[in-house]
PDB file of C-alpha atoms and ligand atoms in Angstrom:
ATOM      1  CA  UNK Y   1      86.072 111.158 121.801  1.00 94.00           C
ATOM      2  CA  UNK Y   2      85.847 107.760 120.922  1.00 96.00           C
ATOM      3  CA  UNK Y   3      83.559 106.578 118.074  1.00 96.00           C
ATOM      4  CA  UNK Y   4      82.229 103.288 117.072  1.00 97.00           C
ATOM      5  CA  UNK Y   5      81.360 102.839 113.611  1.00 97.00           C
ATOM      6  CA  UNK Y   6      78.529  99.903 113.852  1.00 97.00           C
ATOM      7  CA  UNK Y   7      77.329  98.086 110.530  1.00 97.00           C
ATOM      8  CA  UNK Y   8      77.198  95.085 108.117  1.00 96.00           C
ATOM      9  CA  UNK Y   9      80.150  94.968 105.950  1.00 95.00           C
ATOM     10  CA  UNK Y  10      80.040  97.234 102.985  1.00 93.00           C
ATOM     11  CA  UNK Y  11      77.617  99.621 104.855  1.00 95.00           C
ATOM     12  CA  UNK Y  12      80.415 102.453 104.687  1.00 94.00           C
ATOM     13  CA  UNK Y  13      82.333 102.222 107.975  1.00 96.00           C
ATOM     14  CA  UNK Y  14      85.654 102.410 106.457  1.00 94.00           C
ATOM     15  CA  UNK Y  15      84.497 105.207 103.706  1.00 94.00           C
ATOM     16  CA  UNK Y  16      82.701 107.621 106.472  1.00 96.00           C
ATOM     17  CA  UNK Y  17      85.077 106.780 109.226  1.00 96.00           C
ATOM     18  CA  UNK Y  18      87.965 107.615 107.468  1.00 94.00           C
ATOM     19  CA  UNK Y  19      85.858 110.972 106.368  1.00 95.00           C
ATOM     20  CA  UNK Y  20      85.133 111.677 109.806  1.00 96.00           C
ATOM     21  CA  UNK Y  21      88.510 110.971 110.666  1.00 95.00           C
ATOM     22  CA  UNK Y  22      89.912 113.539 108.635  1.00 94.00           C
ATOM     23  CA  UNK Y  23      87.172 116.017 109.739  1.00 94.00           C
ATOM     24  CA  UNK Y  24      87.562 115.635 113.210  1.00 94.00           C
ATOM     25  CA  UNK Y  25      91.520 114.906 113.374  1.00 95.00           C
ATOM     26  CA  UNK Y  26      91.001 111.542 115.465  1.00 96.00           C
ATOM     27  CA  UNK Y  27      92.930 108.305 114.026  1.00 97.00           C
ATOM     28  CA  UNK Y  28      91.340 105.921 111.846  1.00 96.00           C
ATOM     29  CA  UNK Y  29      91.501 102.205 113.231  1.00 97.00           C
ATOM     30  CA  UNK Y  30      90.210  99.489 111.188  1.00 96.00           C
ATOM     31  CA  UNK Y  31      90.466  96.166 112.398  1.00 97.00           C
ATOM     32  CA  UNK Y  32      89.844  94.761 109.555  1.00 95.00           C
ATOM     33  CA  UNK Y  33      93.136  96.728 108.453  1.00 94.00           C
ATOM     34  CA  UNK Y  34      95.234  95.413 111.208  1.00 96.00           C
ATOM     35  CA  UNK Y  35      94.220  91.346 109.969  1.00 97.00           C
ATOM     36  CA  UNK Y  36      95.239  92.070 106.666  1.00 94.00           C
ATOM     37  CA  UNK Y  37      98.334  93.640 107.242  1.00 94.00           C
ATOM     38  CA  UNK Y  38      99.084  90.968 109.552  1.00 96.00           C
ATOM     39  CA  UNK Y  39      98.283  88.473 106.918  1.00 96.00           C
ATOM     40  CA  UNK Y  40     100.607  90.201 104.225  1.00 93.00           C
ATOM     41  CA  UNK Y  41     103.261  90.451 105.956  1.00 95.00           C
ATOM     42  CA  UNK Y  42     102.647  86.511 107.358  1.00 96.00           C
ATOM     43  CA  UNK Y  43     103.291  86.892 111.231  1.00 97.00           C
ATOM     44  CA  UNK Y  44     102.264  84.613 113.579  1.00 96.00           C
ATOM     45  CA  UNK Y  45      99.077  86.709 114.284  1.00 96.00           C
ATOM     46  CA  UNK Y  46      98.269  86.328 110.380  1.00 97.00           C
ATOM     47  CA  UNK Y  47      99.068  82.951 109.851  1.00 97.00           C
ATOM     48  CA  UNK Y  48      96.457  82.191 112.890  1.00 96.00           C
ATOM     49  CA  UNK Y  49      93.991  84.658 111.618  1.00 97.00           C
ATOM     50  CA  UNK Y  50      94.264  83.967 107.768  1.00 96.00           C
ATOM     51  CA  UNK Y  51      91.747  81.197 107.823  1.00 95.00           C
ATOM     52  CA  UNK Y  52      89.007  82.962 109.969  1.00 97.00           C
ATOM     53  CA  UNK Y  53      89.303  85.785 107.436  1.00 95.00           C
ATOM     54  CA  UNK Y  54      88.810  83.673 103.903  1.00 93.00           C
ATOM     55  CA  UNK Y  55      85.999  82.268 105.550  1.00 93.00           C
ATOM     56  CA  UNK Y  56      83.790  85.451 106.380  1.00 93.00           C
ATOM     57  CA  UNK Y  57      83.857  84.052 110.176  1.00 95.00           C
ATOM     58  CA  UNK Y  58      85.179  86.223 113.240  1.00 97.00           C
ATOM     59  CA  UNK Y  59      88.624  86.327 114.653  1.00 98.00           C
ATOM     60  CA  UNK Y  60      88.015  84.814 117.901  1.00 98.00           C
ATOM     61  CA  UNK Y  61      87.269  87.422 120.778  1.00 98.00           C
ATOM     62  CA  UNK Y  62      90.044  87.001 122.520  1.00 98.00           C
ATOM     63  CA  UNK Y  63      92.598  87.472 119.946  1.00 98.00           C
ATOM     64  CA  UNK Y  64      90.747  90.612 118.584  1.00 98.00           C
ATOM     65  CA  UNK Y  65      90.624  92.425 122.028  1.00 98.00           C
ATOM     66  CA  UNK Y  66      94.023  91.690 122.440  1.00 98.00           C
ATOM     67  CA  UNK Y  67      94.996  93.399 119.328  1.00 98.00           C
ATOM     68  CA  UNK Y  68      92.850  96.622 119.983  1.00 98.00           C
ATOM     69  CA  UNK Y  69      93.881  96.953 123.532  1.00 98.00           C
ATOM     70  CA  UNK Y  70      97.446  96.933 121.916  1.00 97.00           C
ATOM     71  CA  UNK Y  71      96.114  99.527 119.333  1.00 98.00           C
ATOM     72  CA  UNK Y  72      94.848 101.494 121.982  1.00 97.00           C
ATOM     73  CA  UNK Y  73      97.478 102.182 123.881  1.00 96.00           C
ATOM     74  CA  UNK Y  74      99.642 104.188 121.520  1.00 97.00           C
ATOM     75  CA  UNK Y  75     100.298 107.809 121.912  1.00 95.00           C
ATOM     76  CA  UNK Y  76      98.052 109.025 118.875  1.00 95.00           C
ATOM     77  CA  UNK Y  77      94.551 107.786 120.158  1.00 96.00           C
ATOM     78  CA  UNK Y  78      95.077 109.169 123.831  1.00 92.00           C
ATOM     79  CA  UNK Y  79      92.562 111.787 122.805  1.00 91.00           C
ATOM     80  CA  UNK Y  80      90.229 109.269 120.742  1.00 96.00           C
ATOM     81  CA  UNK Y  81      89.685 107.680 117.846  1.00 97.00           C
ATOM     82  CA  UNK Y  82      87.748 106.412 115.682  1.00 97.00           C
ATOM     83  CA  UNK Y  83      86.812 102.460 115.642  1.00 98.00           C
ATOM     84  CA  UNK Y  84      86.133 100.753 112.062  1.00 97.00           C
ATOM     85  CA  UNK Y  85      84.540  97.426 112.572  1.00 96.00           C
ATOM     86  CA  UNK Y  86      85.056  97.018 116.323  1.00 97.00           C
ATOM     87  CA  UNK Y  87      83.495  95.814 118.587  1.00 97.00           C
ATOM     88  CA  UNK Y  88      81.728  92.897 116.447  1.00 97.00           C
ATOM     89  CA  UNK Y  89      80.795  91.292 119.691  1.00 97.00           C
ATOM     90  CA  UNK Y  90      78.917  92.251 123.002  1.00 96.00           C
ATOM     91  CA  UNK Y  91      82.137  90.815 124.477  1.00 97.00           C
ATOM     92  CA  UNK Y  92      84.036  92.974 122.828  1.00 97.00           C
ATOM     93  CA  UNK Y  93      82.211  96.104 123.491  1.00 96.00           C
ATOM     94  CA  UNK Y  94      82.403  95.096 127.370  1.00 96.00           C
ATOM     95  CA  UNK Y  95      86.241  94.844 126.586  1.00 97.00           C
ATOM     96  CA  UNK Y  96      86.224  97.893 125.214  1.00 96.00           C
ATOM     97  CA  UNK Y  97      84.308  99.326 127.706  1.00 95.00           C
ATOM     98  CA  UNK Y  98      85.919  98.476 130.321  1.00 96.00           C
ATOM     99  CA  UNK Y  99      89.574  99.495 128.732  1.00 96.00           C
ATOM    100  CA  UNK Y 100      88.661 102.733 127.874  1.00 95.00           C
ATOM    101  CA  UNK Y 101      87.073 103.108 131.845  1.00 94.00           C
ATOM    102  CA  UNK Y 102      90.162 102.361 132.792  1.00 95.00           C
ATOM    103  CA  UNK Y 103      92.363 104.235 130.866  1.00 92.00           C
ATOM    104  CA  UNK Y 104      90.393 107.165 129.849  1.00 88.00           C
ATOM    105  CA  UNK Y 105      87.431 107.885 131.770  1.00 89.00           C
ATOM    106  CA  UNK Y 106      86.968 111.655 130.458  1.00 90.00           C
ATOM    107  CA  UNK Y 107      86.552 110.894 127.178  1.00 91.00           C
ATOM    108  CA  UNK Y 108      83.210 110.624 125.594  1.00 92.00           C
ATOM    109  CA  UNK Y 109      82.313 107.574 123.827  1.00 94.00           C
ATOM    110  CA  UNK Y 110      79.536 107.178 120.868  1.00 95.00           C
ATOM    111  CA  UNK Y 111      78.570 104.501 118.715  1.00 96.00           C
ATOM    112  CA  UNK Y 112      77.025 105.457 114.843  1.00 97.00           C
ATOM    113  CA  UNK Y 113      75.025 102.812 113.437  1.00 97.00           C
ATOM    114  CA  UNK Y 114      75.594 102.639 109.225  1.00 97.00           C
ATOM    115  CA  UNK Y 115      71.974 101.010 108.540  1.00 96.00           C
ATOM    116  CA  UNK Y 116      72.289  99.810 105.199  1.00 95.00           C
ATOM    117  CA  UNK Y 117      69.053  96.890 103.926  1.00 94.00           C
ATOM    118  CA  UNK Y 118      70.843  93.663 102.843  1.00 92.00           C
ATOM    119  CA  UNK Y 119      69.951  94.103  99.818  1.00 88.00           C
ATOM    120  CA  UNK Y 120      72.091  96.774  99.085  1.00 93.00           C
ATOM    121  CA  UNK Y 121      75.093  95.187 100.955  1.00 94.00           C
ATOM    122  CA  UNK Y 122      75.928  92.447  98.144  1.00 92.00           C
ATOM    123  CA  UNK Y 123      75.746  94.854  95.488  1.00 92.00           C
ATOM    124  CA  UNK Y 124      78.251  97.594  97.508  1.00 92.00           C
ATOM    125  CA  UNK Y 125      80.527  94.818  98.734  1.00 93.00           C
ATOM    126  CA  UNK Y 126      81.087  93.230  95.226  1.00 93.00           C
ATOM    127  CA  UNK Y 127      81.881  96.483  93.369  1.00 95.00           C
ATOM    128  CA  UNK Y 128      84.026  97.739  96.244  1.00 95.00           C
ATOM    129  CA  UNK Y 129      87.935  98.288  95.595  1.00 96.00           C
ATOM    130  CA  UNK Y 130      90.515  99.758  97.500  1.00 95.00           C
ATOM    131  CA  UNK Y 131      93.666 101.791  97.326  1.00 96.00           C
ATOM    132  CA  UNK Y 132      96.474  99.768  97.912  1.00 94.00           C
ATOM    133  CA  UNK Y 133      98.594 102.272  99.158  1.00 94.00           C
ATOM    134  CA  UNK Y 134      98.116 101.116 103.096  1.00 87.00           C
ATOM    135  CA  UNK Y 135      98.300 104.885 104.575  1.00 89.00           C
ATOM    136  CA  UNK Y 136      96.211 106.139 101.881  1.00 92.00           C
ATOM    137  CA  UNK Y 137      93.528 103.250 101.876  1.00 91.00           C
ATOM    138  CA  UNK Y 138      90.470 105.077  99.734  1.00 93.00           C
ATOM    139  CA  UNK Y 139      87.327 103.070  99.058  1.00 93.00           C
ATOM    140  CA  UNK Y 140      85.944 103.355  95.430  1.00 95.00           C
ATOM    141  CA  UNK Y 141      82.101 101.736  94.251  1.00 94.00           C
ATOM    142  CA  UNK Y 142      82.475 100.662  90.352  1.00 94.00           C
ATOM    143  CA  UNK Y 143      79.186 101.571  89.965  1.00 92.00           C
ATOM    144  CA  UNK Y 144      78.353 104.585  92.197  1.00 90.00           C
ATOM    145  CA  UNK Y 145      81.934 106.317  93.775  1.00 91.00           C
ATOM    146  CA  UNK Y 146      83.949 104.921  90.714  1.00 95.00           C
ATOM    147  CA  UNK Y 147      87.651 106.445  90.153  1.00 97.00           C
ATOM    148  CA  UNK Y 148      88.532 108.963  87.506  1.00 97.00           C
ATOM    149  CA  UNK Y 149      91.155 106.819  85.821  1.00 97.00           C
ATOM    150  CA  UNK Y 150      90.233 103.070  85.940  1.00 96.00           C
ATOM    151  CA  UNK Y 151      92.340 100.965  88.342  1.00 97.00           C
ATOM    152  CA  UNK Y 152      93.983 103.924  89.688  1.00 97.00           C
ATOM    153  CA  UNK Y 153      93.475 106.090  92.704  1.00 97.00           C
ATOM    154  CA  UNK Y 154      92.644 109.814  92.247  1.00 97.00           C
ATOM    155  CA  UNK Y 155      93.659 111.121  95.863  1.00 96.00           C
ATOM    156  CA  UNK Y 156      97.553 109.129  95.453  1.00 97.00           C
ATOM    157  CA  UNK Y 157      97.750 107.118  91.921  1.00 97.00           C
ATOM    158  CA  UNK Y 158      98.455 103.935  93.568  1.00 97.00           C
ATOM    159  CA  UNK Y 159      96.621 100.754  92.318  1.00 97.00           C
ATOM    160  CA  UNK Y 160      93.630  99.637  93.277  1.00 97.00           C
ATOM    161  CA  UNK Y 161      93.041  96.056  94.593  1.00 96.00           C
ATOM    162  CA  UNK Y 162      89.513  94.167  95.763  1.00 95.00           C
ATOM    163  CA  UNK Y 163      90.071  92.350  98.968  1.00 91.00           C
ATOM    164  CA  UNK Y 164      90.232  88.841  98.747  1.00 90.00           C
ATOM    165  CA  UNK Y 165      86.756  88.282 100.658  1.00 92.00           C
ATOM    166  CA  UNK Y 166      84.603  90.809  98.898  1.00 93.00           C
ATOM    167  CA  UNK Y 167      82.888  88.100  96.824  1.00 91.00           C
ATOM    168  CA  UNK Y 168      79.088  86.704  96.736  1.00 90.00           C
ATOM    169  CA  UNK Y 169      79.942  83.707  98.734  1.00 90.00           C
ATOM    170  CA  UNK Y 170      81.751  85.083 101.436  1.00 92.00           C
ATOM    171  CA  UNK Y 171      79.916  88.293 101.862  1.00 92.00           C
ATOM    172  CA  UNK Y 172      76.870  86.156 102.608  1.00 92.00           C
ATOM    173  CA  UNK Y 173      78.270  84.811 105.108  1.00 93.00           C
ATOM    174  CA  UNK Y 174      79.760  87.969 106.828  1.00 94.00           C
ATOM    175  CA  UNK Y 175      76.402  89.366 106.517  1.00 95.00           C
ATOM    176  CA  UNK Y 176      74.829  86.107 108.275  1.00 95.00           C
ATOM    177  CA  UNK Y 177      77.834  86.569 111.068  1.00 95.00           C
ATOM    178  CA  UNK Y 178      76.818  90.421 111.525  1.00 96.00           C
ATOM    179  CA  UNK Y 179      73.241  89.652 111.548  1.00 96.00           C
ATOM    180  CA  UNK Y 180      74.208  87.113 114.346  1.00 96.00           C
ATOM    181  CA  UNK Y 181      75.393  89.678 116.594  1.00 95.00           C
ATOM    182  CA  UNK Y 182      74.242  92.710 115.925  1.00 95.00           C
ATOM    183  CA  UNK Y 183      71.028  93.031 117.939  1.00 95.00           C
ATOM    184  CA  UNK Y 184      72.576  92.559 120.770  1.00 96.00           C
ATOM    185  CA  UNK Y 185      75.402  95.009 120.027  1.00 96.00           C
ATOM    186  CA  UNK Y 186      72.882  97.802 119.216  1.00 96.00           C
ATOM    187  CA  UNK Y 187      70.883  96.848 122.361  1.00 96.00           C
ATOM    188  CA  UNK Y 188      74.545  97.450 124.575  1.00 96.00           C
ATOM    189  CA  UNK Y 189      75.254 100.993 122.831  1.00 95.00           C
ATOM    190  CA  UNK Y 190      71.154 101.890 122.846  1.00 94.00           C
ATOM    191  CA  UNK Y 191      70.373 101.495 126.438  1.00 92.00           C
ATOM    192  CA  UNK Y 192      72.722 104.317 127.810  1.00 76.00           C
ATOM    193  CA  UNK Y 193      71.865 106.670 124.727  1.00 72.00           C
ATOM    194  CA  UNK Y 194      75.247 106.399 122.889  1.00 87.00           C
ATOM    195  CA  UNK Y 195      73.952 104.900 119.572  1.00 93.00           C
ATOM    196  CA  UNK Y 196      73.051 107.239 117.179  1.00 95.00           C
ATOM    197  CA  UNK Y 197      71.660 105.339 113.569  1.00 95.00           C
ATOM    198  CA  UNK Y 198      71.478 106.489 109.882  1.00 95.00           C
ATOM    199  CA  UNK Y 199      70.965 105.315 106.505  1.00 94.00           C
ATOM    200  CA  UNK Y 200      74.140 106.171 104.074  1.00 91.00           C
ATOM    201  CA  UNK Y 201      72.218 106.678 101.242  1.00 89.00           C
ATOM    202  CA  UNK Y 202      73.950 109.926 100.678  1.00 90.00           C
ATOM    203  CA  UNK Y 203      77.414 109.933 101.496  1.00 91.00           C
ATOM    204  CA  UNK Y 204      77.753 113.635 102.298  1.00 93.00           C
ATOM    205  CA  UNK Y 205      74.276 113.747 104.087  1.00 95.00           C
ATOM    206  CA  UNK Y 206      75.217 110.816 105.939  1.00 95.00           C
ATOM    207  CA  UNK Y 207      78.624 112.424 107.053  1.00 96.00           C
ATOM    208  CA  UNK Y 208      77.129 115.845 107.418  1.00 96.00           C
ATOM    209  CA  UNK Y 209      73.850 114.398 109.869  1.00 95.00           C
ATOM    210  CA  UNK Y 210      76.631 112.455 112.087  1.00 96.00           C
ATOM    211  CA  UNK Y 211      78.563 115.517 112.220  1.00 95.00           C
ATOM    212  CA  UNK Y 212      75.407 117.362 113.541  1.00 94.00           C
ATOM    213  CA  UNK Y 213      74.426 114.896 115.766  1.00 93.00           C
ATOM    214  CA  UNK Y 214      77.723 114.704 117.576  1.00 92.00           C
ATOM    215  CA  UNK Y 215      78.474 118.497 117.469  1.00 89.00           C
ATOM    216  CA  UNK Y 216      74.742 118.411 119.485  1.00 85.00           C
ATOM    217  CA  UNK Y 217      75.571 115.322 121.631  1.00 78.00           C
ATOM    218  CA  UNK Y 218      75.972 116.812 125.262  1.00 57.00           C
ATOM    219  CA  UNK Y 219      75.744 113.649 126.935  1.00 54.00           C
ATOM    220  CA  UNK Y 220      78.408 112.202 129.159  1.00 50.00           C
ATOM    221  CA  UNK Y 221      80.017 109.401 128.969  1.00 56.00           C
TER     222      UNK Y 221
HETATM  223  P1  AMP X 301      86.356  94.325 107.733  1.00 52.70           P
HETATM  224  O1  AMP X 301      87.509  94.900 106.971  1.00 52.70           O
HETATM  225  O2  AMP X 301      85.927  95.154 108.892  1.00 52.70           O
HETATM  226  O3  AMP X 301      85.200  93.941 106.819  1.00 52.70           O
HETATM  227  O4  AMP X 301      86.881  92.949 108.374  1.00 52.70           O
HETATM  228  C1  AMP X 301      87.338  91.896 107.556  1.00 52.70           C
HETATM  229  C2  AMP X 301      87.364  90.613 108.367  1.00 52.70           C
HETATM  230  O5  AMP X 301      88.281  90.739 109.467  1.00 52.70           O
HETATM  231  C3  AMP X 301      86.051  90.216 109.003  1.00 52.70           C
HETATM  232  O6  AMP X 301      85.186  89.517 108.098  1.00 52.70           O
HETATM  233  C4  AMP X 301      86.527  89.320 110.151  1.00 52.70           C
HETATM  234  O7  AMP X 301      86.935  88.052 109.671  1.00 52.70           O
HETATM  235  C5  AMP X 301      87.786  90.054 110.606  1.00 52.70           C
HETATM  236  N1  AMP X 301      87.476  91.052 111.652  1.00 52.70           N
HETATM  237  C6  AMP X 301      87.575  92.399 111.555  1.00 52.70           C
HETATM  238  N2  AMP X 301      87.195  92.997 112.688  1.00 52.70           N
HETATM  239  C7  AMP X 301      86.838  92.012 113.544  1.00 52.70           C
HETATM  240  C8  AMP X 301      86.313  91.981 114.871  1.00 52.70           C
HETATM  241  N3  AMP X 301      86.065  93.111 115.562  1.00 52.70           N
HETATM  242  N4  AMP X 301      86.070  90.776 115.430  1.00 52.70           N
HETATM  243  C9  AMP X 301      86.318  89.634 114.777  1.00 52.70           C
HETATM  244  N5  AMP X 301      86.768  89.580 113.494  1.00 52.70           N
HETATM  245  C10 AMP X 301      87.034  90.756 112.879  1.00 52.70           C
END
């Protein structure tokens, strides 16, 4: 199965995916992840990207599809996975569409909608840090998911860092970008049925009604 984790940054794509992840043994790809690794480590594919990042805007499509189609044809997501913050785009989910046609027919595909009122977003984003262990990767709130031991992670003890572009300014913008795109992105998953949507208000009733509803989900591809 291959799920789509839909929503405005800081909605809790990366926290439930990599929940749901764990849960349902299918491999966690953020793309989000890939960027910034790309960035540390200053390849050519960060050096291009760096700017498009620090300014809340999107990687252009074609460089982005590129990168997930690359992604996607490793050995461990043959049987699925689970997509963190792709597709941003309609012509990205037509990409991916069409790649995953292609490749793997049989395998069911679902988007998940994280629904999450602006208002909340700014708040979430700015109090979000992050594990900086890369294969560990937990998400922390300051306020409402805050570690035991401050600055530290409780699942590895590694650090934890905020990402460069979890400020007001630039989340603003991301959420103007998402807000640019996202009706029509709902509209592609909604009109064949594969978009289910929910309101993380909860995290473990959030996880535990997406588990349901894909555990029920009979549909085909
Ligand atoms: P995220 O970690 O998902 O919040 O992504 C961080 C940033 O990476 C975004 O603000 C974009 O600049 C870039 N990015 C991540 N995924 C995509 C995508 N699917 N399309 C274009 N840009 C992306």
């Amino acid at each position: 199965m291959y799920i789509v984790m839909l929503g405005a940054p800081g909605s809790g794509k990366g926290t439930i995916g990599k929940i749901l992840s764990e849960d349902m043994r299918l491999t966690h790809i953020s793309t989000g992840d890939i960027f910034r690794e790309q960035i540390s480590k200053q390849t050519e594919l960060g050096k291009k990207i760096e700017s498009y990042i620090s300014n809340g805007m999107l990687v252009p499509d074609e460089v982005t599809i590129e990168t997930v189609k690359t992604r996607l044809s490793e050995d461990d997501v043959k049987e699925g996975a689970i997509l963190d913050g792709f597709p941003r785009t309609v012509a990205q989910a037509e990409a991916l569409r069409d790649f995953l046609e292609a490749k793997n027919p049989s395998q069911k595909r679902i988007a998940i909608e994280l629904d999450v009122p602006d208002s909340e977003i700014v708040k979430r984003v700015v109090n979000r840090v992050t594990c900086s262990n890369k294969s560990c990767g937990a998400i922390y709130n300051l306020e409402t998911r805050k570690p035991k031991q401050e600055g530290i992670c409780d699942i590895c003890g590694s650090s934890l860092t905020k990402r460069a572009d979890d400020n007001e300014e630039t989340v603003s913008k991301r959420l103007a970008v998402y807000h640019a795109n996202s009706k029509e992105l709902l509209e592609f998953y909604a009109k064949n049925n594969r978009l289910y949507s929910v309101y993380p208000k909860q995290l473990d009733e959030a996880v535990a009604n997406i588990k349901a509803y894909l555990e029920n989900d009979k549909g085909s591809n």
